[in-house]
XYZ file of C-alpha atoms in Angstrom:
559
model
C -30.375 81.273 -236.494
C -32.949 78.819 -237.771
C -33.458 75.401 -236.190
C -34.404 72.521 -238.433
C -36.579 69.567 -237.421
C -33.704 67.152 -236.937
C -31.152 69.613 -235.584
C -31.320 70.179 -231.816
C -28.112 72.225 -231.980
C -29.960 74.941 -233.900
C -27.819 74.761 -237.042
C -29.428 75.521 -240.359
C -29.677 72.319 -242.389
C -31.040 71.727 -245.882
C -33.796 69.204 -246.564
C -31.174 66.655 -247.671
C -29.419 66.837 -244.301
C -32.768 66.573 -242.524
C -33.523 63.278 -244.246
C -29.995 61.932 -243.789
C -30.082 62.397 -240.041
C -33.431 60.861 -239.225
C -31.695 57.695 -238.064
C -30.223 59.776 -235.245
C -33.481 61.381 -234.145
C -37.080 61.016 -235.223
C -37.729 63.807 -237.670
C -39.364 66.632 -235.776
C -38.366 65.061 -232.775
C -37.604 63.569 -229.633
C -38.735 64.989 -226.363
C -35.674 66.034 -224.384
C -34.505 63.163 -222.261
C -34.081 64.865 -218.925
C -36.441 62.158 -217.710
C -35.817 59.670 -214.947
C -34.263 56.602 -216.485
C -35.646 53.579 -214.764
C -32.551 51.693 -213.700
C -29.072 50.698 -214.798
C -29.936 47.668 -216.890
C -27.254 44.965 -216.768
C -26.363 43.082 -219.938
C -29.213 40.817 -221.004
C -28.910 37.056 -220.736
C -27.671 35.089 -223.741
C -30.062 34.966 -226.653
C -32.441 32.031 -226.435
C -32.400 31.816 -222.654
C -35.922 31.991 -221.235
C -37.111 31.743 -217.670
C -40.613 31.949 -216.236
C -43.336 34.425 -217.072
C -44.215 38.066 -216.471
C -47.626 39.088 -215.152
C -48.422 42.772 -215.726
C -51.411 44.223 -213.908
C -53.542 46.741 -215.809
C -56.453 48.779 -214.479
C -58.026 48.867 -217.939
C -58.766 45.868 -220.126
C -57.261 45.650 -223.630
C -60.050 44.854 -226.079
C -58.794 45.925 -229.536
C -56.353 43.434 -231.046
C -56.096 44.670 -234.625
C -53.365 47.341 -234.317
C -54.839 49.475 -237.100
C -58.277 49.800 -235.522
C -59.390 52.698 -233.333
C -58.028 51.960 -229.886
C -57.004 53.407 -226.536
C -53.641 53.552 -224.786
C -53.931 50.262 -222.903
C -54.333 48.376 -226.187
C -50.933 49.634 -227.322
C -49.110 47.392 -224.850
C -50.679 44.400 -226.600
C -49.853 45.630 -230.102
C -46.240 46.473 -229.247
C -45.659 42.855 -228.204
C -47.625 41.022 -230.890
C -46.734 43.132 -233.928
C -43.837 45.050 -235.457
C -43.477 48.367 -237.317
C -40.879 49.128 -239.967
C -38.957 51.020 -237.300
C -39.485 52.005 -233.680
C -38.491 54.816 -231.308
C -36.080 54.414 -228.414
C -36.246 56.465 -225.212
C -34.307 59.327 -226.840
C -36.577 59.449 -229.873
C -34.011 57.786 -232.144
C -35.323 55.605 -234.934
C -34.455 51.914 -234.581
C -34.890 49.473 -237.507
C -37.414 46.692 -236.953
C -38.954 45.123 -240.060
C -36.804 47.473 -242.112
C -33.120 46.651 -242.441
C -32.130 50.294 -242.074
C -33.728 53.695 -241.614
C -34.234 55.303 -245.053
C -32.085 58.391 -245.628
C -30.837 60.379 -248.591
C -27.368 58.938 -248.015
C -28.467 55.315 -248.325
C -30.895 55.964 -251.159
C -33.989 55.380 -249.049
C -35.459 58.878 -249.471
C -35.147 61.447 -252.232
C -33.813 64.909 -251.421
C -37.306 66.404 -251.584
C -38.705 63.743 -249.213
C -41.235 62.518 -251.774
C -39.765 59.235 -253.069
C -39.163 56.386 -250.644
C -37.448 53.008 -251.048
C -37.305 50.768 -247.965
C -35.323 47.561 -247.633
C -36.977 44.918 -245.469
C -35.444 42.399 -243.106
C -35.194 38.992 -244.817
C -36.323 35.774 -243.172
C -39.042 37.301 -240.959
C -42.146 35.147 -240.532
C -45.606 35.708 -239.201
C -46.583 33.749 -236.105
C -48.328 31.167 -238.301
C -45.115 30.548 -240.271
C -46.011 32.513 -243.402
C -43.208 34.783 -244.700
C -43.383 38.520 -244.089
C -42.833 40.400 -247.377
C -43.228 43.763 -249.041
C -46.745 42.677 -250.035
C -47.719 42.954 -246.357
C -46.433 46.524 -246.138
C -48.323 47.487 -249.282
C -51.472 45.811 -247.965
C -51.170 47.571 -244.590
C -50.858 51.013 -246.173
C -53.747 50.375 -248.554
C -55.968 49.036 -245.763
C -55.334 52.187 -243.737
C -56.341 54.255 -246.763
C -59.642 52.420 -247.255
C -62.530 54.728 -246.281
C -64.685 51.787 -245.141
C -62.103 50.516 -242.646
C -62.416 52.024 -239.111
C -58.743 52.845 -238.765
C -57.243 54.685 -235.802
C -55.795 57.330 -238.121
C -55.017 57.901 -241.792
C -52.782 60.841 -240.971
C -49.710 60.849 -243.212
C -50.340 57.452 -244.759
C -53.227 59.004 -246.701
C -50.497 60.855 -248.647
C -48.776 57.647 -249.805
C -49.129 57.036 -253.542
C -47.952 54.578 -256.201
C -46.838 51.785 -253.867
C -44.516 49.400 -255.706
C -43.360 45.974 -254.514
C -39.822 45.947 -255.893
C -39.060 42.507 -254.457
C -40.176 40.458 -251.441
C -37.686 42.466 -249.350
C -37.996 45.915 -250.921
C -40.854 48.374 -251.292
C -41.125 51.835 -252.813
C -43.738 54.586 -252.736
C -44.240 58.264 -253.430
C -45.603 60.939 -251.125
C -48.180 63.401 -252.421
C -46.286 66.077 -250.490
C -43.616 66.391 -247.819
C -44.979 65.404 -244.397
C -42.770 66.172 -241.392
C -44.268 63.715 -238.830
C -44.094 60.737 -241.230
C -41.149 58.988 -239.560
C -42.936 59.070 -236.189
C -46.199 57.890 -237.746
C -44.492 54.849 -239.283
C -42.929 54.078 -235.882
C -46.493 53.830 -234.536
C -47.816 51.790 -237.479
C -47.759 48.015 -236.963
C -47.755 45.830 -240.072
C -50.637 43.338 -240.566
C -50.707 40.124 -242.652
C -52.066 40.259 -246.183
C -52.475 36.483 -246.380
C -55.040 36.622 -243.546
C -56.811 39.995 -243.748
C -56.576 40.139 -247.515
C -58.335 36.803 -247.831
C -61.593 37.944 -246.195
C -64.392 39.950 -247.729
C -64.435 42.498 -244.926
C -61.312 43.002 -242.741
C -63.493 44.738 -240.155
C -65.122 41.411 -239.283
C -62.213 39.006 -239.677
C -61.525 36.345 -236.990
C -58.051 37.949 -236.939
C -59.506 40.782 -234.871
C -60.031 38.392 -231.954
C -57.053 36.088 -232.533
C -54.336 38.204 -234.138
C -51.214 36.996 -235.926
C -48.170 39.245 -235.917
C -44.391 39.245 -236.275
C -43.647 40.494 -232.758
C -41.741 38.891 -229.870
C -44.843 37.235 -228.430
C -47.681 35.348 -230.103
C -51.308 34.988 -229.148
C -52.070 32.366 -226.532
C -55.355 32.753 -224.697
C -57.879 35.377 -223.689
C -60.359 35.255 -220.854
C -62.505 38.409 -221.213
C -62.648 40.404 -218.014
C -59.667 38.520 -216.605
C -56.442 38.197 -218.600
C -54.560 37.892 -221.884
C -51.786 35.292 -222.174
C -49.085 35.412 -224.854
C -46.346 32.878 -225.593
C -42.749 33.585 -226.609
C -42.201 33.718 -230.354
C -39.368 31.233 -230.990
C -38.744 32.759 -234.412
C -38.651 36.426 -233.399
C -36.139 38.326 -235.528
C -34.780 40.466 -232.667
C -33.418 40.085 -229.148
C -35.484 38.090 -226.693
C -37.985 37.434 -225.445
C -36.369 36.141 -222.258
C -39.504 34.691 -220.660
C -41.815 31.899 -221.793
C -45.057 33.799 -221.308
C -46.407 37.329 -220.960
C -49.700 37.838 -219.146
C -51.731 41.042 -218.993
C -53.955 40.763 -215.925
C -57.018 43.018 -215.776
C -57.565 44.474 -212.271
C -59.979 47.428 -212.489
C -59.828 48.414 -208.808
C -56.610 50.363 -208.223
C -56.502 49.395 -204.551
C -56.688 45.710 -205.458
C -54.055 46.296 -208.149
C -51.727 47.790 -205.542
C -52.395 44.976 -203.083
C -51.669 42.251 -205.634
C -48.437 43.984 -206.580
C -47.286 44.302 -202.973
C -48.122 40.676 -202.175
C -46.383 39.395 -205.301
C -49.434 38.121 -207.180
C -48.428 40.308 -210.135
C -44.911 41.193 -211.260
C -45.424 44.698 -212.635
C -48.041 47.447 -212.800
C -48.815 49.278 -216.033
C -51.522 51.770 -217.088
C -52.598 53.987 -214.122
C -49.822 52.409 -212.046
C -49.482 53.058 -208.318
C -51.661 55.982 -207.331
C -50.183 58.959 -205.487
C -51.984 58.146 -202.239
C -50.358 54.690 -202.177
C -46.872 55.691 -203.266
C -45.326 56.055 -199.796
C -46.681 52.711 -198.617
C -45.521 50.778 -201.674
C -42.121 52.482 -201.797
C -41.254 50.852 -198.461
C -41.863 47.313 -199.727
C -38.388 45.740 -200.081
C -39.316 43.287 -202.837
C -40.454 45.882 -205.399
C -38.988 48.781 -207.312
C -40.957 51.913 -208.236
C -40.282 54.258 -211.134
C -41.770 57.733 -211.404
C -41.424 59.502 -214.724
C -43.274 62.177 -216.720
C -45.821 60.786 -219.142
C -46.969 62.466 -222.376
C -50.617 62.401 -221.243
C -52.934 65.310 -220.484
C -55.434 64.583 -217.723
C -58.495 66.695 -218.407
C -62.186 67.164 -218.022
C -63.200 67.049 -221.679
C -66.393 68.459 -223.156
C -68.430 66.958 -225.947
C -68.463 70.242 -227.841
C -71.529 69.291 -229.875
C -73.694 69.328 -226.748
C -75.792 72.539 -226.574
C -74.630 73.230 -222.999
C -71.050 73.712 -224.191
C -71.494 75.591 -227.451
C -70.641 78.947 -225.845
C -67.054 79.745 -224.982
C -68.261 81.764 -221.989
C -69.745 78.602 -220.450
C -66.539 76.637 -220.889
C -64.454 79.454 -219.403
C -66.855 79.864 -216.507
C -66.635 76.163 -215.688
C -62.839 76.395 -215.772
C -62.918 79.240 -213.244
C -65.242 77.097 -211.124
C -62.767 74.193 -211.138
C -60.529 74.037 -208.060
C -57.548 72.593 -209.892
C -55.010 73.346 -207.165
C -56.963 71.346 -204.584
C -57.342 68.448 -207.019
C -53.572 68.221 -207.531
C -52.588 68.925 -203.932
C -55.161 66.978 -201.932
C -56.273 64.179 -204.253
C -52.983 63.541 -206.070
C -50.603 64.525 -203.232
C -48.882 67.107 -205.418
C -47.388 64.382 -207.626
C -48.471 65.887 -210.938
C -47.712 69.098 -212.786
C -50.561 71.530 -213.545
C -50.731 72.445 -217.208
C -52.655 74.677 -219.604
C -51.980 72.757 -222.796
C -52.186 69.356 -224.439
C -48.433 69.087 -225.138
C -46.100 67.665 -222.483
C -43.686 70.208 -221.080
C -40.775 68.154 -222.459
C -41.834 68.810 -226.065
C -39.794 71.304 -228.080
C -43.097 72.857 -229.174
C -44.517 73.316 -225.646
C -45.941 76.807 -225.043
C -44.992 78.036 -221.535
C -46.740 81.408 -221.930
C -50.396 80.425 -221.819
C -52.758 82.120 -219.322
C -52.590 80.473 -215.909
C -55.771 78.975 -214.521
C -57.561 81.047 -211.893
C -60.000 79.449 -209.475
C -62.717 82.102 -209.009
C -66.325 80.890 -208.486
C -67.590 84.474 -208.204
C -66.156 85.303 -211.625
C -67.655 82.075 -213.001
C -71.126 83.086 -211.781
C -70.684 86.584 -213.220
C -69.681 85.214 -216.625
C -72.703 82.891 -216.720
C -75.010 85.740 -215.692
C -73.646 87.962 -218.449
C -74.020 85.168 -221.000
C -77.724 84.853 -220.136
C -77.620 81.603 -218.160
C -80.087 82.280 -215.364
C -80.747 80.130 -212.266
C -83.852 77.957 -212.624
C -85.431 75.121 -210.646
C -83.097 73.790 -207.987
C -80.576 76.518 -208.781
C -79.587 74.911 -212.096
C -78.957 77.536 -214.742
C -80.934 77.595 -217.994
C -80.861 79.436 -221.294
C -83.266 79.105 -224.217
C -84.727 75.936 -222.740
C -81.324 74.254 -222.256
C -80.258 73.406 -218.730
C -76.645 73.613 -217.656
C -76.878 69.967 -216.615
C -74.727 67.116 -217.896
C -73.165 63.792 -216.987
C -69.512 63.076 -216.333
C -67.957 59.680 -216.974
C -64.687 57.874 -216.363
C -63.469 54.376 -215.551
C -65.205 52.745 -212.593
C -62.750 51.581 -209.938
C -60.285 54.460 -210.332
C -60.795 55.815 -206.835
C -58.786 59.012 -207.295
C -60.665 59.981 -210.432
C -63.874 59.260 -208.555
C -62.743 61.600 -205.772
C -61.930 64.218 -208.414
C -65.429 63.842 -209.855
C -67.008 64.410 -206.442
C -64.984 67.573 -205.876
C -65.742 68.908 -209.360
C -69.425 68.105 -208.882
C -69.394 70.366 -205.802
C -67.378 73.045 -207.643
C -69.878 73.193 -210.490
C -72.903 73.107 -208.204
C -71.657 76.321 -206.572
C -72.019 78.181 -209.882
C -75.338 76.648 -210.967
C -74.140 73.727 -213.096
C -75.474 70.239 -212.359
C -73.053 67.403 -213.022
C -74.145 63.805 -212.493
C -71.594 60.999 -212.274
C -72.025 58.113 -214.711
C -69.064 55.714 -214.693
C -68.475 52.473 -216.592
C -66.017 49.563 -216.725
C -63.095 50.431 -219.035
C -64.233 48.180 -221.907
C -67.561 50.030 -221.991
C -66.191 53.470 -221.181
C -63.594 53.468 -223.944
C -65.665 51.538 -226.484
C -68.335 53.084 -228.688
C -69.461 55.321 -225.818
C -66.119 57.155 -226.074
C -65.275 56.740 -229.752
C -68.728 57.744 -231.025
C -68.990 60.728 -228.646
C -72.042 59.452 -226.809
C -70.922 61.169 -223.583
C -71.396 64.689 -222.210
C -68.123 65.165 -220.322
C -65.350 62.781 -219.316
C -62.329 62.677 -217.051
C -59.660 61.208 -219.285
C -55.916 60.979 -219.810
C -54.999 61.414 -223.483
C -51.849 61.594 -225.587
C -52.125 64.221 -228.314
C -48.731 63.826 -229.995
C -47.539 61.191 -232.470
C -44.486 59.424 -231.122
C -41.988 62.217 -230.661
C -43.684 64.676 -233.039
C -45.974 67.445 -231.676
C -48.526 67.229 -234.480
C -51.947 66.820 -232.820
C -54.063 66.599 -235.952
C -55.468 63.227 -234.914
C -56.823 64.733 -231.690
C -57.871 68.280 -232.546
C -58.238 68.453 -236.330
C -61.870 68.710 -237.447
C -61.180 65.958 -240.010
C -60.430 63.556 -237.120
C -63.886 63.469 -235.497
C -64.761 59.740 -235.591
C -68.480 60.351 -235.023
C -68.487 62.275 -238.326
C -65.602 60.896 -240.389
C -65.122 57.349 -239.071
C -61.454 57.832 -238.131
C -59.300 59.897 -235.825
C -59.434 60.521 -232.086
C -61.117 63.935 -231.831
C -63.951 62.513 -229.764
C -64.588 65.885 -228.099
C -65.670 67.074 -231.581
C -63.551 70.207 -231.486
C -63.427 72.333 -234.629
C -61.635 75.615 -235.267
C -60.848 76.620 -238.890
C -57.690 78.514 -237.926
C -56.406 75.564 -235.894
C -57.119 73.316 -238.873
C -55.211 75.662 -241.184
C -52.171 75.802 -238.912
C -52.169 72.035 -238.407
C -52.224 71.400 -242.149
C -49.538 73.983 -242.808
C -47.219 72.772 -240.047
C -46.875 69.172 -241.207
C -45.516 70.428 -244.533
C -42.818 72.634 -243.016
C -39.189 71.571 -242.780
C -38.048 74.459 -240.605
C -38.467 73.422 -236.965
C -38.611 76.994 -235.698
C -41.505 77.781 -238.034
C -43.294 74.643 -236.902
C -42.715 75.648 -233.288
C -44.245 79.107 -233.875
C -47.299 77.479 -235.446
C -47.733 74.881 -232.727
C -47.473 77.540 -230.035
C -50.182 79.540 -231.837
C -52.349 76.428 -231.952
C -51.922 75.920 -228.212
C -52.903 79.539 -227.576
C -56.038 79.150 -229.704
C -56.849 75.876 -227.989
C -56.408 77.464 -224.548
C -58.726 80.307 -225.574
C -61.361 77.906 -226.954
C -61.152 75.520 -223.956
C -62.787 72.502 -225.623
C -61.534 70.708 -222.531
C -60.402 71.781 -219.071
C -56.701 70.899 -218.707
C -55.774 69.647 -215.244
C -52.300 68.113 -215.173
C -49.506 66.286 -216.962
C -48.904 63.141 -214.894
C -45.756 61.922 -213.270
C -46.895 58.325 -213.361
C -45.574 55.725 -210.952
C -45.205 52.204 -212.270
C -43.265 49.352 -210.751
C -41.793 45.890 -211.033
C -40.523 43.229 -208.684
C -36.974 44.031 -207.674
C -35.433 41.134 -209.594
C -37.335 41.842 -212.813
C -34.853 43.665 -215.036
C -35.393 45.803 -218.109
C -38.232 48.263 -217.424
C -37.427 51.547 -219.182
C -40.048 54.326 -219.477
C -40.381 55.781 -222.957
C -42.295 59.032 -223.472
C -42.473 58.320 -227.204
C -45.055 55.576 -226.644
C -48.356 55.502 -224.814
C -47.414 52.304 -222.956
C -44.223 51.457 -221.085
C -44.695 47.843 -222.181
C -42.873 48.833 -225.376
C -39.774 46.705 -224.583
C -41.122 43.797 -222.512
C -39.321 41.364 -224.815
C -36.078 42.605 -223.228
C -37.235 42.136 -219.626
C -35.842 39.179 -217.732
C -35.561 37.697 -214.288
C -32.274 38.173 -212.472
C -30.844 35.107 -210.768
């Protein structure tokens, strides 16, 4: 029996049925929801009631405020509160209308049976934070800006296939797709609309003042930024949806995770976001009566990633040898207190496309040395291996102040030294680490947590497709510069398939090829611990987004 993209029961459904049911589950879909739900959320307060502010502590500083620009995960929490997409994803992967009145389906005339013709009705009466009306012109402008080759967009995936955009009326827009694209619903859920009347009025949107003082349609509007310290947003009185239920939202930048924990415990901050409460502090913080902790699987892969254009890493034998030299079990057990799940792939285990049959990692320094010997990497001065004038020496970078990652680096440095590889540690503040240094692949190796999927869809073209290398193409997130023609072929084929089982077969092949190539060393999928004060209601982890700040506008203070 064949399983279609939208049909978790495994029933065979035609393309028409697939498009009709997307309102019940995001196309190729939701990760199973056997995840820890945060708390039983009581009914929210009456609309219009606001009390106080929420201060969320982050270990990384948001620095990218145009939601279409290349960005990292911590920036998403800002975008999700300042801007709006046409529709969003709830915790089960269901599509929820935002700027659109309804999710387009065949039944309501929003999508043609072949998935190529779209007609979307927009919510009337929505305004930008500056009072200008939101219209179909803004949607058209957003799509066309993403398609511009001179604009440094995060990704053009899917939207590059949009053609013949027609503004039917201020509240209705239509377009055609060059071909059927399975992840498109999830991509739109991640695409925030931007204002034509601001960005369209400047010669170069890359350099607009908007990029430092954005204007959106979201539940909060820009207030103040103090670089290196905090971002402050104010409640949007004219927000089209529920909430917000507080007057202000503050993202407080606290790079040292110990200080972040201390400020949370003492009440200086109300919630902890990206990186959260580290495993070594979990037991201590869990005993604090005034806070509530939530531990849930995240869609990230924590890895040691290679810059595959560096000559040291061109040979597969070197990458495999370094993986055998990596004591992954000790990293997870001793540094992370066994909190995380070891993995061999970039997909979270909750994904329907996850491949459970990949070769298990084996820690074997003797085998690593043997492989390097056989590949012609001979010990040189100081025991550092060399081949054809290239030393097996490289730097490793991550965010300064993340003490557990720094401990991991020290252990890995010792692991690699034992097999003749010299790794030097070169860390930076987050704004530097994840700026051009990361996006333009100026690094040798990094310890990084990355999300490879798009919303609830397992397509990883933005991360592993050769067309997504920003140092070469100007867009995408394949900063490790990985390229495999067969992976590219399977990625391109898979996004055009309707049959979920066929997509699953392809994605499992891709994971097997990726595991064989080892362009990065997979370490674990995190069970991240975040927390709020006990009387702060509404936190709800959502694996379909890269930030659990996705619904802050529904958080409120209990009496």
